[in-house]
Short mmCIF file of C-alpha atoms in Angstrom, two decimals:
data_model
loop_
_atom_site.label_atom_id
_atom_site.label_comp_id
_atom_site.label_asym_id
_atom_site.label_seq_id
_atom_site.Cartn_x
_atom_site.Cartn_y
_atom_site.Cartn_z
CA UNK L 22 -34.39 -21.65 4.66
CA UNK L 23 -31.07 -22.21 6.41
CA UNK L 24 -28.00 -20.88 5.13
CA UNK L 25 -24.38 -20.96 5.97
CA UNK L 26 -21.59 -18.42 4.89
CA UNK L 27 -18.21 -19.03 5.30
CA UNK L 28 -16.43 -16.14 4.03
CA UNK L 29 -12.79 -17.28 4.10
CA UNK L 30 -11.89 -19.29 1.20
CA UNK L 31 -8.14 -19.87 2.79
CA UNK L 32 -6.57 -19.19 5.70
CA UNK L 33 -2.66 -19.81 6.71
CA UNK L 34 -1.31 -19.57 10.65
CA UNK L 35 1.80 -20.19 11.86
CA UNK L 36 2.21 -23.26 13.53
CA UNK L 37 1.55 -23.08 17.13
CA UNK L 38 -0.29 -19.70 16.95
CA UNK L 39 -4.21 -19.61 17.32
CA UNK L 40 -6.63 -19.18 14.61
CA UNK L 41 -10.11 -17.97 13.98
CA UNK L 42 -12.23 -19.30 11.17
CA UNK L 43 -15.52 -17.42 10.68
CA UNK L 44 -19.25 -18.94 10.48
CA UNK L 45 -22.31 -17.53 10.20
CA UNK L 46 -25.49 -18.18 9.64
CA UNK L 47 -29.18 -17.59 8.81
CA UNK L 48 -32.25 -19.43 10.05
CA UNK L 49 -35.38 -18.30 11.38
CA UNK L 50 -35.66 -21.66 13.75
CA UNK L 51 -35.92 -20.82 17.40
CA UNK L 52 -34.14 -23.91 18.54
CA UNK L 53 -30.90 -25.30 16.07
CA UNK L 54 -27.29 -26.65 16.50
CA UNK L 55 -23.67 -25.74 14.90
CA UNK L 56 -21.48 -27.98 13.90
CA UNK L 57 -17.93 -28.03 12.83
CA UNK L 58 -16.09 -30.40 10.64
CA UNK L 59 -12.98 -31.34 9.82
CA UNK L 60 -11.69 -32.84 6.29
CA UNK L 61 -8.17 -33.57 5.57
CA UNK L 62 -6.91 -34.27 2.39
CA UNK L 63 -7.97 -37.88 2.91
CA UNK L 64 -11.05 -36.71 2.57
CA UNK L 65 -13.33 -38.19 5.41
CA UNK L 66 -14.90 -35.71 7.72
CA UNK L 67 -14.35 -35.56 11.30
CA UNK L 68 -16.84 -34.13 14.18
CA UNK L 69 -15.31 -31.15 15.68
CA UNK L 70 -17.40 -29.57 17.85
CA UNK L 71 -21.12 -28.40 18.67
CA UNK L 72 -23.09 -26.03 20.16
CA UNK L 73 -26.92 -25.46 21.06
CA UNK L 74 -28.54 -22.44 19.92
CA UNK L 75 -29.60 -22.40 24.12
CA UNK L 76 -26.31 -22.97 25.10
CA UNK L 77 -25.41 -20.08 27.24
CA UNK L 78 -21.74 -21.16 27.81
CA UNK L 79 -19.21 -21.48 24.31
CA UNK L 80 -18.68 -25.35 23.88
CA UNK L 81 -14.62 -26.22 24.20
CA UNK L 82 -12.61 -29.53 22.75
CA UNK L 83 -9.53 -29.86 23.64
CA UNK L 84 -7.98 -27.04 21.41
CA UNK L 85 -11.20 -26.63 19.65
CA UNK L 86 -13.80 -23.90 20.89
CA UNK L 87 -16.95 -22.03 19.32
CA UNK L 88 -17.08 -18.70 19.80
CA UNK L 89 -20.82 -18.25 19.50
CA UNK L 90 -22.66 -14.60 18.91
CA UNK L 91 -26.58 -15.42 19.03
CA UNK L 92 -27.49 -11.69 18.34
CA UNK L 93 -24.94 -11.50 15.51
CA UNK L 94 -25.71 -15.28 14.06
CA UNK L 95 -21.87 -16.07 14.42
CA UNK L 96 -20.43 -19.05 15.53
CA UNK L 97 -16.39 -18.92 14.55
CA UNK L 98 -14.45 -22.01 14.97
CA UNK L 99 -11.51 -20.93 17.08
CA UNK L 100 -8.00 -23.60 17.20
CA UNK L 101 -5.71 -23.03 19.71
CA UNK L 102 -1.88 -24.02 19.62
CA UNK L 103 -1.81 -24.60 15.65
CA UNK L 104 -0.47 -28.04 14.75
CA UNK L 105 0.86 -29.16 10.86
CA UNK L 106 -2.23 -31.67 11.27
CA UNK L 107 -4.34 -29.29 11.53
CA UNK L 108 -4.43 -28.28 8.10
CA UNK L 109 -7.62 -29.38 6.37
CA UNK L 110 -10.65 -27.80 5.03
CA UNK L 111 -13.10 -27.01 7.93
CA UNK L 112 -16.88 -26.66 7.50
CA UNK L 113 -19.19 -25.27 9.49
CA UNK L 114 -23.23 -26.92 9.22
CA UNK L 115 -26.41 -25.75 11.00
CA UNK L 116 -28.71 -28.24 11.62
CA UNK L 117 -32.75 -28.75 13.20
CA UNK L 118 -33.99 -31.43 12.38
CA UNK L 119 -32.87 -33.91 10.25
CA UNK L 120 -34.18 -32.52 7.42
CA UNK L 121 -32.43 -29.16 7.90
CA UNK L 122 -29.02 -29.98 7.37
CA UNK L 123 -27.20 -27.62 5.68
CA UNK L 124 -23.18 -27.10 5.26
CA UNK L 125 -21.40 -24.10 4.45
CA UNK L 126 -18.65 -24.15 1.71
CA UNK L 127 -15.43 -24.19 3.55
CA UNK L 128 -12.83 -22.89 4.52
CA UNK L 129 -8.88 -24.69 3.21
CA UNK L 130 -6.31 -23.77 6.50
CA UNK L 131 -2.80 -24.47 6.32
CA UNK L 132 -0.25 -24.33 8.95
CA UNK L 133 2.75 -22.63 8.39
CA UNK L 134 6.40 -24.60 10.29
CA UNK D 6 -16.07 -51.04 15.30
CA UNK D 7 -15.75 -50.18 12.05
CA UNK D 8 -18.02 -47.26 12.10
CA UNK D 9 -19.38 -46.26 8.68
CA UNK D 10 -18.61 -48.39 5.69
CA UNK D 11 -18.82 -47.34 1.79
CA UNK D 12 -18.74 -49.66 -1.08
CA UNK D 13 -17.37 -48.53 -3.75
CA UNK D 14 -14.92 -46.82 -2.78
CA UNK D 15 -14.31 -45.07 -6.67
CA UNK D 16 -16.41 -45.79 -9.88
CA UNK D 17 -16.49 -44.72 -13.37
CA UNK D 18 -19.67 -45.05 -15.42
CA UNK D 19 -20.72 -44.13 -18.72
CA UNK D 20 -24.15 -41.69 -19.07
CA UNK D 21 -27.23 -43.84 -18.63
CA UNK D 22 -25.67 -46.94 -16.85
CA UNK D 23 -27.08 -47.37 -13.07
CA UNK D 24 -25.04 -48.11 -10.01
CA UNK D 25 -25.81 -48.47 -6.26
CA UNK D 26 -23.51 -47.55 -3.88
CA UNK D 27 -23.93 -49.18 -0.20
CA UNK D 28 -23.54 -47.57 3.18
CA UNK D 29 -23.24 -49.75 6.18
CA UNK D 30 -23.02 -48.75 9.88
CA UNK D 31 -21.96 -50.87 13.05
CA UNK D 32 -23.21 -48.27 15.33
CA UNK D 33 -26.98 -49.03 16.09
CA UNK D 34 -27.92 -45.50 14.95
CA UNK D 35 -31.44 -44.98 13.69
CA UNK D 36 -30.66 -42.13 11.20
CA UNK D 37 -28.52 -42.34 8.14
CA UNK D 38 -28.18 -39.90 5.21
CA UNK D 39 -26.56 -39.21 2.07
CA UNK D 40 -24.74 -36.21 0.96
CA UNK D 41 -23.19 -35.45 -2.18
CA UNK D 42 -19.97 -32.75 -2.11
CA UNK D 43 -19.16 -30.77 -4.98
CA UNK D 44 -16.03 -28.30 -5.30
CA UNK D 45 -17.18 -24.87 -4.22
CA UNK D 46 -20.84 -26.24 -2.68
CA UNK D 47 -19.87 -27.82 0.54
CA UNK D 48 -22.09 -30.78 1.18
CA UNK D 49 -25.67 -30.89 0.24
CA UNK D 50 -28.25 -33.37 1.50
CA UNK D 51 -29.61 -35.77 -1.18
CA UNK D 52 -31.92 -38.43 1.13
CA UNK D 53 -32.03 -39.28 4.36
CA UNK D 54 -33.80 -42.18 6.49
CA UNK D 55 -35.18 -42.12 10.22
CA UNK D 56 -35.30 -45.81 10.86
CA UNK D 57 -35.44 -49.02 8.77
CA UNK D 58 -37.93 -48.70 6.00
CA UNK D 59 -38.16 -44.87 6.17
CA UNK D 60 -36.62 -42.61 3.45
CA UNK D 61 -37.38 -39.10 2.85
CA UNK D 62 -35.91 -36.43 0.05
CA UNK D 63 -33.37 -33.88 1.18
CA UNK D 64 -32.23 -30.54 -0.64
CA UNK D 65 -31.27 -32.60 -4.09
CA UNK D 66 -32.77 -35.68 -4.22
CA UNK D 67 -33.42 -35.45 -8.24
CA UNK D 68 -31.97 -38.53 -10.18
CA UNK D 69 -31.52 -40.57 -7.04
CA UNK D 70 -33.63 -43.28 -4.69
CA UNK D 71 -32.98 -44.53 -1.62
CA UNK D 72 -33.74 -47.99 0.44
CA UNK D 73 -33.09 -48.81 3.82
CA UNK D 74 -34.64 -52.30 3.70
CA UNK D 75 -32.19 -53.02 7.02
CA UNK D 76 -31.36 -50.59 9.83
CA UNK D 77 -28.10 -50.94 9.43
CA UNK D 78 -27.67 -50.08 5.60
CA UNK D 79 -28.78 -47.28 3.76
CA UNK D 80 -28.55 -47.29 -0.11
CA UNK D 81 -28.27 -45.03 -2.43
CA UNK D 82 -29.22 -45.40 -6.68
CA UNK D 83 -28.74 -43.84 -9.63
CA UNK D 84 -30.82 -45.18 -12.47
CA UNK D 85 -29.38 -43.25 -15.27
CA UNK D 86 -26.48 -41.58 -14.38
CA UNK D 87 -25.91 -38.13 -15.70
CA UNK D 88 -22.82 -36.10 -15.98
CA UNK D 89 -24.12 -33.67 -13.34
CA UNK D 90 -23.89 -36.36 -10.79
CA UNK D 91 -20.20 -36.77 -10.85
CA UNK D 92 -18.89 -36.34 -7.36
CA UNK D 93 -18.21 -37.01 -4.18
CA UNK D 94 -20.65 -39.16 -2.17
CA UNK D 95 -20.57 -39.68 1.46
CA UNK D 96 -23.07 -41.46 3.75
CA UNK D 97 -23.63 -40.15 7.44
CA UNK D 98 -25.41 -41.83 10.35
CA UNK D 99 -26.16 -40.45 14.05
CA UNK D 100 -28.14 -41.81 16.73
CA UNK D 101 -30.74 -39.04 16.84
CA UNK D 102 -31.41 -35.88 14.39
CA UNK D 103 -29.88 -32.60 14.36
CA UNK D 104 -29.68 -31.26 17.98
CA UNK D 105 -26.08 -32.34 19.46
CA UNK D 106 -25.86 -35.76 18.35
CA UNK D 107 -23.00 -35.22 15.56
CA UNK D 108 -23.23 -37.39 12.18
CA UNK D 109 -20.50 -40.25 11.92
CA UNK D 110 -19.71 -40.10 8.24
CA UNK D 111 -18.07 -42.72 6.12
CA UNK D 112 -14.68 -42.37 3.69
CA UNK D 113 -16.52 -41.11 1.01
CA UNK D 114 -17.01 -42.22 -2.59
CA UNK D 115 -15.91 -40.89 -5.58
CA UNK D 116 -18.18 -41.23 -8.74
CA UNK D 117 -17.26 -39.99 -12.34
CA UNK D 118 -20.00 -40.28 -14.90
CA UNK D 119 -18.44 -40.04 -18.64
#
């Protein structure tokens, strides 16, 4: 079975300063995807970023970027240039398959002025 | 485009009543799902479909069915609502499975059972 840890419950930064939020996860697939969302406090959930478990290079958006370990099983979720909107709760999913979806609990950020 | 659509948006039921809450997408995309988020649990997949007229159970698909009589909605029942089900609901669709096509999810909706 697939599983997800995310180990930080809550995380604060200082606005404009980078920030790394840790992922990572179990599966005994050969071939899977990470995901990372995004849910403010208004509660819908927005597509970050993703990255193929063949994926040799880290996948980048905008300020967004996976930093993804294959031997460790760690793909951290790594925001550049903090901004106040940026504070939400971010989740981090592993999927094959649509019947292997599975999300991990979260983790609540909040930027700092 | 108005992406993905939820109706309700809230609802309040007493144990025992039914409800069905309605996901629509504008999108064209063949796969929808429905997830359920509780506080501490992240989101956990109760049903999911792979075209119109498919449906198939997820992780916690106990107390619920699904239809997808027409591609573009997905719906999701409770026949006798129980406590435990009080949460949040949200419906996702994305034009393939898994692999690096990302789920488009809707607002959400928020269901208290009494």
């Amino acid at each position: 079975a697939q599983k997800i840890t995310q180990t930080q419950p809550g995380m604060f930064v200082q606005e404009k300063e980078a920030v790394t939020l840790d992922c990572t996860y179990d599966t005994s697939d050969q071939s899977y995807g990470l995901f990372w969302y995004k849910q403010p406090s208004s509660g819908e959930m927005i597509f970050l970023i993703y990255q193929g478990s063949y994926d040799e290079q880290n996948a980048t958006e905008g300020r967004y970027s996976l930093n993804f370990q294959k031997a460790r099983k760690s793909a951290n979720l790594v925001i550049s240039a903090s901004q106040l909107g940026d504070s939400a709760m971010y989740f981090c999913a592993t999927t094959r398959g649509y019947q292997k979806v599975t999300f991990g609990i979260g983790t609540k950020l909040q930027v700092i002025p | 485009n108005a992406g993905v659509t939820q109706t309700p948006k809230f609802r309040v039921l007493k144990t025992g009543q039914s409800m069905t809450l309605l996901c629509a997408q504008d999108m064209n995309h063949e796969y929808m799902y429905w997830y359920r988020q509780d506080p501490g649990m992240g989101l956990r997949l109760i049903h999911y479909s792979v075209g119109e007229g498919t449906t198939a159970k997820g992780e916690v698909p106990d107390g619920y069915n699904v239809s997808r009589l027409k591609k573009q909605n997905f719906l999701l029942g409770l026949e006798s609502a129980a406590p435990s089900q009080t949460s949040v609901y949200f419906c996702a669709s994305s034009l393939r499975p898994g692999s690096s096509y990302e789920q488009y999810f809707g607002p959400g909706t928020r269901l208290t059972v009494t």
